[in-house]
Each structure stands twice: as C-alpha cells, then as structure tokens.
Amino acid sequence: MSEVIYPQESVYNLIPKERVQTQKPQRYMSKFRPSVVLEKKLTKDAMKTMGPPKVEGPSPEKYLKKHSKEPKLPEKKQCPKEVCNTCSMKKPAVPARTENPPMGIYTKRDFIKTNTAMPMKPQPTCVDTNKGHKERLENSGLVPKYIKKRDYGEVPEYLLQRNADEQRAKEEYDKFVREQTDQGAMKHLSDEERHAILERLKSNWDKLHHEYQGLSLVTDTLSKKAHKERLEVAMKQLENDINLFERFKTVFLSNN
C-alpha cells in the first residue's frame, strides 16, 4: 500500500483565498519586422518549387526542325570597294605577250670552274628516330670529338700545382724530422717495436672487452654504472691508439 502524505489540517485552510492574476509582459516585437517581411515578399519567387498550376503546352506548329540547334555563322556582308582595296602597294602587272626577256647578258665568271674548284661537301648526318629525324653527326655524341683537342689527356694546371705543394710540404717535414733526429730530440720507432706495441694494445682491448661482456645487464647501483663508464672510456682510448698506430707506418717518439 502506497503511503500518501497529506498536508496538516488547519482552520486557516478553510478561509477562501483570493486569486492573484499575474500580468504577463508583452512579447518582444522587433521594430524591423515589417521591413523584413516586405523584403522577403519581394525576393520570394512565386510557385518556385511546385511550378505553375497550368502550363501552356508546346504549339504543334513549333516542332524541332533538322539542324535548327547547330551554330550559325553570321551573314556575310558585302563591303564597298573603297574599304576592300586598302592595300597601298600593288603587285607588278602581268607581262604582255609581246614583251621579251633581256637577252645577251655576258659575264666573265666561269661557273663550271668555280663549282669544280670548291665543291660543296655534304655534312655527315645520322638518323636517330624511325620517322627520319636527322641530326649532324658531329653534335650527336657518336663521334669522339673531345679526344682531338690539343690538351686532351694532359694533367690540369691546378693538379700540377697541388702536387708540387704537397711534395714541397713533404720535403720540409722530412727535413725537420731529420734535423730533430740528428739533434737527438726524437727517436724513430722501428717496425718490430711498432708491431709489438700494436699487439699489446689489442690484447689490452680484448681483456677490457671480455670484462665488459661479463657486466650485469641491469645497472641499478652507482658503482655498476661508474664501472661500466670507466670500461667504455678505456676501450675508446685504446681504439684511438690502435687506429693511430695502424694509420701511420712511421712513428717518432720524443726523448723529452
């Protein structure tokens, strides 16, 4: 059973109460409403969507004729003679039947001798398409053209200058090394000593690499991290020294 809550009983509830009618405010009406309505009526097309109620059918006399929709050229207008003959210079007149060409002109030039002395040789050409397009053989790239130059195959001047500068710098360096060696300030390292030093450097790198491979995969403490960084620095220094000894065959050591 649903519980219904009733208001408390009171004597004052028996007194009739006056109804208070609230006055609703007047609805807002824009002052531009009449002009908007008038503008809408002016721009509105009558029966735009549904079409006119009665449509006049086509007349049977106005049937579609052949070639009626083809474009037509404007009619040719006949221009007067004054406008058509606008050319100021006229062509020479046709020679009359009685006129004869000039005869008896004599020249001392021997055309046969001139043609045989300097004959016109045809230029060699090549056909590069199936439609017969011709091109001069000299510019086609099929003939070795640049090997006939005077300076073909010779070393350029800038390379000669560069080689001379390198040779001069090498001679000066060799002279400086010879002077330092004579004074006893530098010592030349023999090939046996160089190879022995190189082998010791590689063996030291192998030991460090073996130790590096045995490190823990997880560097969770500061000591492990420091030890790993120390091994990496030592291996990098050994790699630089090995590259230096393998790159240069001649090594000098300072006595100081």
CSV table of C-alpha atoms in Angstrom, one decimal:
chain,number,residue,atom,x,y,z
A,1,MET,CA,0.0,0.0,0.0
A,2,SER,CA,1.4,3.3,-1.0
A,3,GLU,CA,1.9,6.0,1.5
A,4,VAL,CA,0.2,9.3,0.7
A,5,ILE,CA,1.3,12.4,2.6
A,6,TYR,CA,-1.5,14.9,3.2
A,7,PRO,CA,-0.9,18.5,4.5
A,8,GLN,CA,-1.6,19.3,8.1
A,9,GLU,CA,-5.1,20.2,8.8
A,10,SER,CA,-5.6,23.8,9.8
A,11,VAL,CA,-8.6,26.2,10.3
A,12,TYR,CA,-6.9,28.8,8.1
A,13,ASN,CA,-7.2,26.4,5.2
A,14,LEU,CA,-11.0,26.9,5.3
A,15,ILE,CA,-10.7,30.6,4.6
A,16,PRO,CA,-11.2,31.3,0.8
A,17,LYS,CA,-8.1,32.8,-0.8
A,18,GLU,CA,-8.2,35.5,-3.5
A,19,ARG,CA,-6.6,34.5,-6.7
A,20,VAL,CA,-3.8,36.9,-7.8
A,21,GLN,CA,-3.7,37.2,-11.6
A,22,THR,CA,-0.2,37.9,-12.8
A,23,GLN,CA,0.2,40.2,-15.8
A,24,LYS,CA,2.5,38.7,-18.4
A,25,PRO,CA,4.8,41.1,-20.1
A,26,GLN,CA,4.1,41.9,-23.7
A,27,ARG,CA,6.0,39.7,-26.2
A,28,TYR,CA,9.0,41.4,-27.7
A,29,MET,CA,8.5,42.5,-31.3
A,30,SER,CA,11.3,43.8,-33.4
A,31,LYS,CA,10.9,47.2,-35.0
A,32,PHE,CA,12.5,45.8,-38.2
A,33,ARG,CA,9.8,43.1,-38.6
A,34,PRO,CA,7.7,45.0,-41.2
A,35,SER,CA,10.7,45.7,-43.4
A,36,VAL,CA,11.9,42.1,-43.1
A,37,VAL,CA,8.5,40.8,-44.1
A,38,LEU,CA,8.3,43.2,-47.0
A,39,GLU,CA,11.8,42.2,-48.2
A,40,LYS,CA,11.0,38.5,-48.0
A,41,LYS,CA,7.9,39.1,-50.1
A,42,LEU,CA,9.9,41.0,-52.7
A,43,THR,CA,12.6,38.3,-53.1
A,44,LYS,CA,10.3,35.3,-53.0
A,45,ASP,CA,9.6,33.6,-56.3
A,46,ALA,CA,6.0,32.6,-56.9
A,47,MET,CA,5.4,28.9,-57.2
A,48,LYS,CA,9.1,28.1,-57.3
A,49,THR,CA,9.0,24.5,-56.0
A,50,MET,CA,5.7,23.2,-57.2
A,51,GLY,CA,5.5,25.0,-60.6
A,52,PRO,CA,2.7,26.9,-62.1
A,53,PRO,CA,-0.8,25.3,-61.8
A,54,LYS,CA,-1.4,25.5,-65.6
A,55,VAL,CA,1.4,25.2,-68.1
A,56,GLU,CA,0.8,26.0,-71.7
A,57,GLY,CA,1.7,23.1,-73.9
A,58,PRO,CA,4.0,23.5,-76.9
A,59,SER,CA,2.4,24.5,-80.1
A,60,PRO,CA,2.3,21.8,-82.8
A,61,GLU,CA,3.5,24.4,-85.4
A,62,LYS,CA,6.8,25.0,-83.5
A,63,TYR,CA,8.2,21.5,-83.8
A,64,LEU,CA,12.0,20.8,-83.7
A,65,LYS,CA,13.5,21.1,-87.2
A,66,LYS,CA,16.6,19.5,-88.5
A,67,HIS,CA,19.9,21.5,-88.0
A,68,SER,CA,18.0,24.1,-86.0
A,69,LYS,CA,20.3,23.8,-83.0
A,70,GLU,CA,23.6,24.0,-84.9
A,71,PRO,CA,25.6,27.2,-84.6
A,72,LYS,CA,25.1,29.6,-87.5
A,73,LEU,CA,27.8,31.8,-88.9
A,74,PRO,CA,27.0,35.5,-89.2
A,75,GLU,CA,25.8,36.5,-92.6
A,76,LYS,CA,28.5,37.7,-95.0
A,77,LYS,CA,28.3,41.4,-95.5
A,78,GLN,CA,29.4,42.9,-98.8
A,79,CYS,CA,31.9,45.7,-98.1
A,80,PRO,CA,32.3,48.6,-100.6
A,81,LYS,CA,35.2,48.8,-102.9
A,82,GLU,CA,36.8,51.7,-101.1
A,83,VAL,CA,37.1,49.6,-98.0
A,84,CYS,CA,38.2,46.3,-99.6
A,85,ASN,CA,41.1,47.8,-101.7
A,86,THR,CA,43.1,49.1,-98.7
A,87,CYS,CA,46.5,47.8,-99.9
A,88,SER,CA,48.7,50.8,-100.9
A,89,MET,CA,51.3,48.8,-102.8
A,90,LYS,CA,50.1,46.9,-105.9
A,91,LYS,CA,51.7,43.8,-107.4
A,92,PRO,CA,53.5,44.2,-110.7
A,93,ALA,CA,51.4,43.7,-113.7
A,94,VAL,CA,51.4,40.5,-115.7
A,95,PRO,CA,53.9,40.9,-118.6
A,96,ALA,CA,52.4,41.3,-122.0
A,97,ARG,CA,52.6,38.7,-124.7
A,98,THR,CA,54.8,40.9,-126.8
A,99,GLU,CA,57.4,41.6,-124.1
A,100,ASN,CA,60.6,39.5,-124.4
A,101,PRO,CA,63.1,38.8,-121.5
A,102,PRO,CA,66.5,40.5,-121.6
A,103,MET,CA,68.9,38.6,-123.8
A,104,GLY,CA,72.6,38.8,-124.5
A,105,ILE,CA,73.9,39.5,-120.9
A,106,TYR,CA,77.5,38.4,-120.7
A,107,THR,CA,79.8,37.8,-117.7
A,108,LYS,CA,83.4,36.8,-117.4
A,109,ARG,CA,82.7,34.4,-114.4
A,110,ASP,CA,83.3,30.7,-115.2
A,111,PHE,CA,80.6,28.9,-113.2
A,112,ILE,CA,81.9,25.4,-114.1
A,113,LYS,CA,85.4,26.2,-112.9
A,114,THR,CA,84.0,27.8,-109.7
A,115,ASN,CA,81.9,24.8,-108.9
A,116,THR,CA,84.7,22.3,-109.5
A,117,ALA,CA,87.3,24.2,-107.5
A,118,MET,CA,85.3,24.4,-104.3
A,119,PRO,CA,82.7,21.6,-104.3
A,120,MET,CA,80.1,21.6,-101.6
A,121,LYS,CA,80.6,18.5,-99.5
A,122,PRO,CA,77.5,17.2,-97.7
A,123,GLN,CA,77.7,17.3,-93.9
A,124,PRO,CA,77.6,13.8,-92.3
A,125,THR,CA,74.4,13.2,-90.5
A,126,CYS,CA,72.7,10.5,-88.5
A,127,VAL,CA,69.1,9.5,-88.3
A,128,ASP,CA,68.0,9.0,-84.7
A,129,THR,CA,64.3,8.3,-85.0
A,130,ASN,CA,62.1,5.9,-87.0
A,131,LYS,CA,60.4,8.9,-88.6
A,132,GLY,CA,63.6,10.1,-90.3
A,133,HIS,CA,64.7,12.9,-88.0
A,134,LYS,CA,68.3,13.9,-88.9
A,135,GLU,CA,71.0,15.5,-86.9
A,136,ARG,CA,74.6,16.4,-87.5
A,137,LEU,CA,76.9,13.6,-86.7
A,138,GLU,CA,79.4,15.9,-85.0
A,139,ASN,CA,77.0,17.0,-82.4
A,140,SER,CA,75.2,13.7,-81.9
A,141,GLY,CA,77.7,12.3,-79.4
A,142,LEU,CA,78.5,9.2,-81.6
A,143,VAL,CA,81.8,10.6,-82.9
A,144,PRO,CA,84.8,11.1,-80.5
A,145,LYS,CA,85.1,14.8,-80.6
A,146,TYR,CA,86.9,15.9,-77.5
A,147,ILE,CA,89.9,13.4,-77.8
A,148,LYS,CA,91.1,15.5,-80.8
A,149,LYS,CA,91.8,18.6,-78.6
A,150,ARG,CA,95.3,19.7,-78.0
A,151,ASP,CA,95.3,19.4,-74.3
A,152,TYR,CA,93.4,16.1,-74.2
A,153,GLY,CA,94.9,13.6,-71.6
A,154,GLU,CA,97.2,16.2,-70.0
A,155,VAL,CA,97.1,16.9,-66.3
A,156,PRO,CA,95.4,20.2,-65.5
A,157,GLU,CA,97.5,23.1,-64.1
A,158,TYR,CA,95.8,23.1,-60.7
A,159,LEU,CA,96.6,19.5,-60.1
A,160,LEU,CA,100.2,20.1,-61.0
A,161,GLN,CA,100.3,23.0,-58.6
A,162,ARG,CA,98.7,20.9,-55.9
A,163,ASN,CA,101.1,18.0,-56.3
A,164,ALA,CA,104.0,20.4,-56.2
A,165,ASP,CA,102.8,22.0,-53.0
A,166,GLU,CA,102.3,18.5,-51.4
A,167,GLN,CA,105.8,17.4,-52.5
A,168,ARG,CA,107.3,20.6,-51.1
A,169,ALA,CA,105.4,20.2,-47.7
A,170,LYS,CA,106.6,16.6,-47.5
A,171,GLU,CA,110.2,17.6,-48.2
A,172,GLU,CA,110.1,20.3,-45.5
A,173,TYR,CA,108.6,17.8,-43.0
A,174,ASP,CA,111.3,15.2,-43.8
A,175,LYS,CA,114.0,17.8,-43.4
A,176,PHE,CA,112.5,18.9,-40.0
A,177,VAL,CA,112.4,15.2,-38.8
A,178,ARG,CA,115.9,14.7,-40.0
A,179,GLU,CA,117.2,17.7,-38.0
A,180,GLN,CA,115.3,16.6,-34.9
A,181,THR,CA,116.7,13.1,-35.2
A,182,ASP,CA,120.3,14.4,-35.6
A,183,GLN,CA,119.9,16.6,-32.5
A,184,GLY,CA,118.7,13.6,-30.5
A,185,ALA,CA,115.3,15.2,-29.7
A,186,MET,CA,113.3,12.5,-31.5
A,187,LYS,CA,113.6,8.7,-31.7
A,188,HIS,CA,112.5,6.6,-34.6
A,189,LEU,CA,110.3,3.7,-33.7
A,190,SER,CA,111.3,0.5,-35.6
A,191,ASP,CA,108.7,-1.8,-37.3
A,192,GLU,CA,109.3,-4.5,-34.7
A,193,GLU,CA,108.6,-2.2,-31.8
A,194,ARG,CA,105.6,-0.7,-33.6
A,195,HIS,CA,104.1,-4.2,-34.2
A,196,ALA,CA,104.8,-5.2,-30.5
A,197,ILE,CA,103.1,-2.1,-29.2
A,198,LEU,CA,100.1,-2.7,-31.5
A,199,GLU,CA,99.7,-6.3,-30.3
A,200,ARG,CA,99.9,-5.2,-26.7
A,201,LEU,CA,97.2,-2.6,-27.3
A,202,LYS,CA,94.9,-5.1,-29.0
A,203,SER,CA,95.5,-7.6,-26.1
A,204,ASN,CA,94.6,-5.0,-23.6
A,205,TRP,CA,91.4,-4.1,-25.5
A,206,ASP,CA,90.5,-7.8,-25.6
A,207,LYS,CA,90.8,-8.1,-21.8
A,208,LEU,CA,88.7,-5.0,-21.3
A,209,HIS,CA,86.1,-6.2,-23.8
A,210,HIS,CA,85.9,-9.6,-22.0
A,211,GLU,CA,85.4,-7.8,-18.7
A,212,TYR,CA,82.8,-5.5,-20.3
A,213,GLN,CA,80.9,-8.5,-21.7
A,214,GLY,CA,80.7,-10.0,-18.2
A,215,LEU,CA,78.9,-7.0,-16.7
A,216,SER,CA,75.4,-7.2,-15.4
A,217,LEU,CA,72.7,-6.3,-17.8
A,218,VAL,CA,70.9,-4.2,-15.1
A,219,THR,CA,73.0,-1.2,-13.8
A,220,ASP,CA,70.9,-0.5,-10.7
A,221,THR,CA,73.6,0.9,-8.5
A,222,LEU,CA,76.0,3.8,-8.8
A,223,SER,CA,79.1,1.5,-8.5
A,224,LYS,CA,78.0,-0.7,-11.5
A,225,LYS,CA,77.3,2.4,-13.6
A,226,ALA,CA,80.6,4.0,-12.8
A,227,HIS,CA,82.5,0.7,-13.5
A,228,LYS,CA,80.7,0.4,-16.9
A,229,GLU,CA,81.5,4.0,-17.9
A,230,ARG,CA,85.2,3.5,-16.8
A,231,LEU,CA,85.5,0.5,-19.1
A,232,GLU,CA,83.9,2.3,-22.0
A,233,VAL,CA,86.3,5.2,-21.7
A,234,ALA,CA,89.3,2.9,-21.5
A,235,MET,CA,88.2,0.9,-24.6
A,236,LYS,CA,87.6,4.1,-26.6
A,237,GLN,CA,91.1,5.3,-25.8
A,238,LEU,CA,92.6,2.0,-26.8
A,239,GLU,CA,90.7,2.1,-30.1
A,240,ASN,CA,92.0,5.6,-30.9
A,241,ASP,CA,95.6,4.4,-30.2
A,242,ILE,CA,95.2,1.3,-32.3
A,243,ASN,CA,93.9,3.4,-35.2
A,244,LEU,CA,96.8,5.8,-34.8
A,245,PHE,CA,99.4,3.1,-35.0
A,246,GLU,CA,97.7,1.3,-37.9
A,247,ARG,CA,97.3,4.5,-39.9
A,248,PHE,CA,100.9,5.8,-39.7
A,249,LYS,CA,103.7,3.4,-40.6
A,250,THR,CA,106.5,5.7,-39.4
A,251,VAL,CA,106.3,6.7,-35.7
A,252,PHE,CA,108.7,9.1,-33.9
A,253,LEU,CA,109.0,9.4,-30.2
A,254,SER,CA,110.2,12.5,-28.3
A,255,ASN,CA,113.0,11.9,-25.9
A,256,ASN,CA,111.7,14.6,-23.6
